[in-house]
Coordinates of C-alpha atoms in Angstrom, one line a residue:
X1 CA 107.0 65.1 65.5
X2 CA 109.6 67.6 64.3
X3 CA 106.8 70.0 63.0
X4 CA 104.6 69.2 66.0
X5 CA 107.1 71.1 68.3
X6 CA 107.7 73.6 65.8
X7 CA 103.6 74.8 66.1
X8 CA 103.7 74.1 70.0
X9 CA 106.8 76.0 70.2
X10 CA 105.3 78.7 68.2
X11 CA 101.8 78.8 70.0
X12 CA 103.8 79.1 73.5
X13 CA 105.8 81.8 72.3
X14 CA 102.5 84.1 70.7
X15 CA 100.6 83.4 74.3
X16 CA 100.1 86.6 75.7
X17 CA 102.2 85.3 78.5
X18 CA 105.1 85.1 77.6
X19 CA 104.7 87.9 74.8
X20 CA 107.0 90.6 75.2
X21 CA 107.8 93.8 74.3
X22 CA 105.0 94.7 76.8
X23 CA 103.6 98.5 77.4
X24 CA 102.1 99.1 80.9
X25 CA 100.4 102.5 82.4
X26 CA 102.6 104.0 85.0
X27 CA 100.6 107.5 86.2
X28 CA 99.4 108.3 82.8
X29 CA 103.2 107.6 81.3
X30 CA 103.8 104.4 79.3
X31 CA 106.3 102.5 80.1
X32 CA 107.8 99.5 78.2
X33 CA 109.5 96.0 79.0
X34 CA 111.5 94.2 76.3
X35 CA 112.0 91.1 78.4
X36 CA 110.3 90.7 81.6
X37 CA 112.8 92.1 84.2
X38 CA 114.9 89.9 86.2
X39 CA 116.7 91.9 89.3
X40 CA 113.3 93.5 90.8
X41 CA 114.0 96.0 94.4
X42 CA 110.5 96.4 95.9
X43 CA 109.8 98.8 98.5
X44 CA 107.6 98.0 101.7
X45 CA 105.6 95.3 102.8
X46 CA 102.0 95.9 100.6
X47 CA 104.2 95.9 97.2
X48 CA 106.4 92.8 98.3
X49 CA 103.5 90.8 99.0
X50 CA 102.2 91.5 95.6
X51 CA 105.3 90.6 94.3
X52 CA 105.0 87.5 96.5
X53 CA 101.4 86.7 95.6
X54 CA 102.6 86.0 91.9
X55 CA 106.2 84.3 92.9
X56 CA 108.3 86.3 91.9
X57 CA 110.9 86.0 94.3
X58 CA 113.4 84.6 91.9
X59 CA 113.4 88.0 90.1
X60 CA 113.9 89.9 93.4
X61 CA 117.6 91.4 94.6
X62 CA 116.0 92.8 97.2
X63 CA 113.1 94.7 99.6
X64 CA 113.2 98.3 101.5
X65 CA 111.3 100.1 103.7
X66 CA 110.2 97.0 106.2
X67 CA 112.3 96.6 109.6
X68 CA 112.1 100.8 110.0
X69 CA 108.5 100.4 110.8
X70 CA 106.4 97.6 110.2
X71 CA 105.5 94.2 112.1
X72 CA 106.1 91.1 109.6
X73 CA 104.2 87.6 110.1
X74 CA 106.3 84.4 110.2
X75 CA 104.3 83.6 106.9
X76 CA 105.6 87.2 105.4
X77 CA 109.1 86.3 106.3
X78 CA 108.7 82.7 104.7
X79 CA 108.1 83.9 101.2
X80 CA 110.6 86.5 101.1
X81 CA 113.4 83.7 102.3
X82 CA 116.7 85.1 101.8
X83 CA 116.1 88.3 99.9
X84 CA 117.9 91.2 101.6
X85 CA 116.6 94.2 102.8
X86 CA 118.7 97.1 101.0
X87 CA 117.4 99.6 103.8
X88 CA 115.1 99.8 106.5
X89 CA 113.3 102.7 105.5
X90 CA 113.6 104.8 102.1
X91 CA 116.5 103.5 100.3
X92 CA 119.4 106.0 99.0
X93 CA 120.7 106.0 95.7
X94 CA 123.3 104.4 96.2
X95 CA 121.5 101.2 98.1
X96 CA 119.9 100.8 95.0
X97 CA 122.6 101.0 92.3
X98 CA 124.4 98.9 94.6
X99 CA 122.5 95.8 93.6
X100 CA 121.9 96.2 90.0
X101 CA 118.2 96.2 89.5
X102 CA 116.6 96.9 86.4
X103 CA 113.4 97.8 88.4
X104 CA 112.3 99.5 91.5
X105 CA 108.4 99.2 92.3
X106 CA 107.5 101.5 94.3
X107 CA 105.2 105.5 94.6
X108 CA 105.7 108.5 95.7
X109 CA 106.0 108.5 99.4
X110 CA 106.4 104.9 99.0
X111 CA 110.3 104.8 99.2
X112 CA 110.2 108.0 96.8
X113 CA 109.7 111.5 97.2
X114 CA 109.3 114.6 94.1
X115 CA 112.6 116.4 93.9
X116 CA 114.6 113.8 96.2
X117 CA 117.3 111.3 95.6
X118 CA 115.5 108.6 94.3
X119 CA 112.9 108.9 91.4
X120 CA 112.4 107.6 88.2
X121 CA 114.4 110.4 86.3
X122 CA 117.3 109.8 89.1
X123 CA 117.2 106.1 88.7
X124 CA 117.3 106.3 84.5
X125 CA 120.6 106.8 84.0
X126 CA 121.4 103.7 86.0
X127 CA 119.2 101.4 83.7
X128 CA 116.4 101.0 86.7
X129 CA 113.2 101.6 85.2
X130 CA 110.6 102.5 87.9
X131 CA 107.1 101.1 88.2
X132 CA 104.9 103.3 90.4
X133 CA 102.2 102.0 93.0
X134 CA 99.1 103.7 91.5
X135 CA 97.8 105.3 94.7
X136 CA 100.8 107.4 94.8
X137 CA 99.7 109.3 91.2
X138 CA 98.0 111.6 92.8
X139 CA 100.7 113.3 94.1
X140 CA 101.8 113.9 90.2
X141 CA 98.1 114.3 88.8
X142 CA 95.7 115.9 91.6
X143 CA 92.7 115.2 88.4
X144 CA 92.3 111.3 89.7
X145 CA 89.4 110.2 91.0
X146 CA 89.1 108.6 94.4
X147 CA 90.2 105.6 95.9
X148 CA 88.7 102.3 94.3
X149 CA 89.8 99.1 94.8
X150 CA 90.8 99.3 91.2
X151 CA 94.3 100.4 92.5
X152 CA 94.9 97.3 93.8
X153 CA 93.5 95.2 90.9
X154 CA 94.9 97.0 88.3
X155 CA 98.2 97.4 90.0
X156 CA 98.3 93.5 90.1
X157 CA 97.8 93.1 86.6
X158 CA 100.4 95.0 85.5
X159 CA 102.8 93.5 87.5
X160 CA 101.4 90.0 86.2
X161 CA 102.1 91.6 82.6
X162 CA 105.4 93.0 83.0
X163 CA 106.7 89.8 84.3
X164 CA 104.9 87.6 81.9
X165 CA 102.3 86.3 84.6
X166 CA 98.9 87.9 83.1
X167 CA 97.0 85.0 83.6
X168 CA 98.2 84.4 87.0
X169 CA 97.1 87.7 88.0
X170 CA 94.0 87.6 86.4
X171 CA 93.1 84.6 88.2
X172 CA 94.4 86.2 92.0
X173 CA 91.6 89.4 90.8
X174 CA 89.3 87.4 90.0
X175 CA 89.3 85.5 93.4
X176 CA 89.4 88.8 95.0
X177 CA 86.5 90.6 94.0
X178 CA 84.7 87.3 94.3
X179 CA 85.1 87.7 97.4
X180 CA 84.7 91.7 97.9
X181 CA 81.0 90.3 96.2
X182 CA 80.3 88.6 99.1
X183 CA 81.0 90.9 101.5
X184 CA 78.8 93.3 99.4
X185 CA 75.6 90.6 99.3
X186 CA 75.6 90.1 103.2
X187 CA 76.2 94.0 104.6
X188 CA 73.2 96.4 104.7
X189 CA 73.6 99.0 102.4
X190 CA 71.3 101.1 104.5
X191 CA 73.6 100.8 107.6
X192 CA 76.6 102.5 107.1
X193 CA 78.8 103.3 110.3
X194 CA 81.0 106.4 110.3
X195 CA 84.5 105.6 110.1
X196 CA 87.5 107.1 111.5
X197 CA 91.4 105.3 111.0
X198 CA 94.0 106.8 113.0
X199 CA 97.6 106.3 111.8
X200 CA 99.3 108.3 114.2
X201 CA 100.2 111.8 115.7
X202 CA 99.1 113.6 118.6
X203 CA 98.5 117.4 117.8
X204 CA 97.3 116.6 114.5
X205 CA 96.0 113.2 113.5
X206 CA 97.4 111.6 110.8
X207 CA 94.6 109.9 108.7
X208 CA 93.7 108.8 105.3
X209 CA 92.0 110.8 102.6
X210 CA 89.8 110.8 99.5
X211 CA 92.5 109.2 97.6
X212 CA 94.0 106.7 99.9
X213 CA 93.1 102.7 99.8
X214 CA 91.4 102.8 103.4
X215 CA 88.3 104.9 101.9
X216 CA 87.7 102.6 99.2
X217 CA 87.8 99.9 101.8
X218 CA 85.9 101.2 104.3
X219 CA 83.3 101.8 101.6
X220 CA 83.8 98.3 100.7
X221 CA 83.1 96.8 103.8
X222 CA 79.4 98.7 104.4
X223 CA 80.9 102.2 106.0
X224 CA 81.9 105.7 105.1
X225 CA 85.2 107.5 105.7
X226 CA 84.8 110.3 107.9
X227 CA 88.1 112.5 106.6
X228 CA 87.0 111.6 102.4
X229 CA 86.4 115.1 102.2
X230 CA 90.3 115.7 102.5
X231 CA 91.3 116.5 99.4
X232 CA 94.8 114.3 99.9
X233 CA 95.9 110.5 100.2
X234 CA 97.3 110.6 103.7
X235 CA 97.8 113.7 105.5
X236 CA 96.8 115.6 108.9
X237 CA 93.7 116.8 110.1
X238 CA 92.3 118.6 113.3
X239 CA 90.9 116.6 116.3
X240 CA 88.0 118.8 116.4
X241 CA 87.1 118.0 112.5
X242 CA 87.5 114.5 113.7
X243 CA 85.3 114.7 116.4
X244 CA 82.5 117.0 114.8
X245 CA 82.2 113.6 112.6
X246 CA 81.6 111.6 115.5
X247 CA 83.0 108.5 114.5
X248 CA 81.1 105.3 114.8
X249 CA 83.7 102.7 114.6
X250 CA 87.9 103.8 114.5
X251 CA 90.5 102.1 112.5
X252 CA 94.1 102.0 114.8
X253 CA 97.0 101.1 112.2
X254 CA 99.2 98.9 114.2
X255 CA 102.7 99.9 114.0
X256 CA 105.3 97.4 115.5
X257 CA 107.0 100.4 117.5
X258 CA 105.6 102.9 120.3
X259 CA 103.0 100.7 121.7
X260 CA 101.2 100.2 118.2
X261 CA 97.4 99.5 118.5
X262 CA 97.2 100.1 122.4
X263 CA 98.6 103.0 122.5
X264 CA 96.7 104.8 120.1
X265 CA 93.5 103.6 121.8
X266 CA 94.6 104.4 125.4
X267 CA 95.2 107.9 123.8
X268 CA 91.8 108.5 122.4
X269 CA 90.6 107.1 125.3
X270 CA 92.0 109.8 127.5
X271 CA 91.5 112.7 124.3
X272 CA 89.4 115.5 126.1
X273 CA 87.8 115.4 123.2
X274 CA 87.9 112.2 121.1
X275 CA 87.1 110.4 124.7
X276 CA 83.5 111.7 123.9
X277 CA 82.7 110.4 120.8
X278 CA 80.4 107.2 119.9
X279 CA 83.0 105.0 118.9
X280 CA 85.5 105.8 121.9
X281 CA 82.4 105.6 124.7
X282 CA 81.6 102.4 122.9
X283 CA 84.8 100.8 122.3
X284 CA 84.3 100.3 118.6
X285 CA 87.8 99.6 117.6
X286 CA 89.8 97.2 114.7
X287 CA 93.2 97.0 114.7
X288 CA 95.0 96.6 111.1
X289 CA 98.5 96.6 110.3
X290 CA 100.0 98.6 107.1
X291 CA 100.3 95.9 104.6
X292 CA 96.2 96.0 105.4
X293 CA 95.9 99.4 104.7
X294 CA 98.0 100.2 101.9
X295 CA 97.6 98.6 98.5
X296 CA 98.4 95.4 98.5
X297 CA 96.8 91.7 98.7
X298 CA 95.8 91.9 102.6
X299 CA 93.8 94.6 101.4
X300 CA 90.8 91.8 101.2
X301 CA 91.4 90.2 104.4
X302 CA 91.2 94.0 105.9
X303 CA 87.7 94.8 104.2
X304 CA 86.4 91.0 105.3
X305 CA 87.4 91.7 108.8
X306 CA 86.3 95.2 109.1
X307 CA 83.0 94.2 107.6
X308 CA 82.7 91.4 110.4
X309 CA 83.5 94.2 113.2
X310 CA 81.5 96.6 111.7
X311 CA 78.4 93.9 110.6
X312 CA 78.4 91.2 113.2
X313 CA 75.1 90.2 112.5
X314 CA 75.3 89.9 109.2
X315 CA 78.5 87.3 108.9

């Protein structure tokens, strides 16, 4: 019996598991784990529900970046229980040290900016090692490629590794592009609507680029972004740009403050020049809020639903 649990002991410790140290890609930089952390800060809603997707609110001290701007769902606020939000938008410094993490998962522009107060080289000293979302790279490496729902996928899987969850994760990706599959096997690939998402901003819209999530998902769900020529993740274009595309179908992220969805619609609507375009004169809209948009888990729901919207004859 004795040598039994010796072997089983043995064999439990050598799965690749629970087999640390562990070396992850963070933007072309390895970075290495020991043990598998255990006081975990994640900022905004996309990376906490990846965190939540795997369970791994035991090993969280605490999210940022939520109540500043986005809705939650009573099923969001379930899963993250009792964990504290260190701040409502980007968190300082000293929020951060304040808690005693040994990791912040977050990008740049998500809770971090180059040169500011909180970054990986600013959070070293303090013993917080810094995962970074993998959308953000390009901001450090402008040689990526574009969007693909590999972010996502790949970004789960090393958070399943560095926490000793591999198989876990592997298991959530798997279900995901099983369903992604689908989506692909019912949409006609001959039929693909023009696409336009509007974030926000008047003068300028903001909007999402070559290298943001919402082009790999609107090419996921059977239509083509009409700002993946912007050589950016998120950033501003013109109206007129917009409008030379004439969209087919529009995209309103749905912020919880300033009138979210509806008001970005009622101002297209009245747009001396968006007002004119196919989608607007149609009244091809889908609202999706920014956990949908940005990497995260809702990313499949997103491209399911915008397929439905964009495909309704085909689901």
């Amino acid at each position: 019996m004795t040598r039994l649990f010796t072997l089983l002991a043995a064999s439990l410790l050598a799965s690749p598991a629970l087999a640390f140290p562990v070396t992850v890609d963070n933007c072309g930089e390895p970075l290495t784990f020991d043990t598998a952390p255990s006081r975990m800060v994640v900022q905004d809603i996309n990376m906490s529900e990846m965190a939540f997707a795997l369970g791994l609110q035991d090993r969280m001290v605490g999210v940022s970046g939520i109540s500043g701007w986005y809705k939650t769902s009573p099923e969001f606020e379930a899963r993250r229980g009792d964990i504290p939000e260190i701040a409502p938008k980007y968190p300082t410094l000293e929020n951060l040290v304040a808690v005693s993490p040994d990791l912040f998962f977050a990008g740049w522009y998500y809770g971090m900016k180059p040169g500011g107060d909180v970054t990986p080289d600013t959070l070293a000293p303090h013993g917080i090692k810094t995962m970074l979302l993998s959308e953000s790279c390009i901001h450090l490496d402008k040689s990526r490629p574009a969007a693909s729902l590999d972010l996502l996928y790949d970004d789960m899987l090393r958070l399943g590794t560095v926490f000793g969850k591999r198989p876990e994760a592997e298991a959530l990706v798997a279900g995901w592009k099983a369903r992604i599959a689908e989506v692909g096997k019912r949409i006609a690939q001959d039929n693909q609507p023009r696409v336009f998402l509007y974030d926000s901003g008047e003068d300028k819209p903001f909007t999402a680029g070559r290298f943001a999530m919402p082009t790999a998902m609107i090419e996921a769900a059977g239509g083509q972004n009409v700002s993946a020529g912007m050589e950016t993740s998120w950033g501003t274009t013109s109206w007129e740009a917009v409008a030379a595309s004439d969209p087919q179908f529009i995209i309103l992220l749905d912020y919880q403050d300033g009138g979210g969805a509806d008001k970005l619609r009622a101002f297209l609507e009245a747009h001396p020049v968006m007002r004119h375009v196919e989608a607007v004169k149609a009244g091809r809209y889908l609202a999706l809020r920014y956990e949908q948009l940005t990497p995260g888990p809702a990313n499949i729901d997103g491209i399911e639903a915008l397929a439905r919207a964009m495909h309704p004859d085909a689901f």
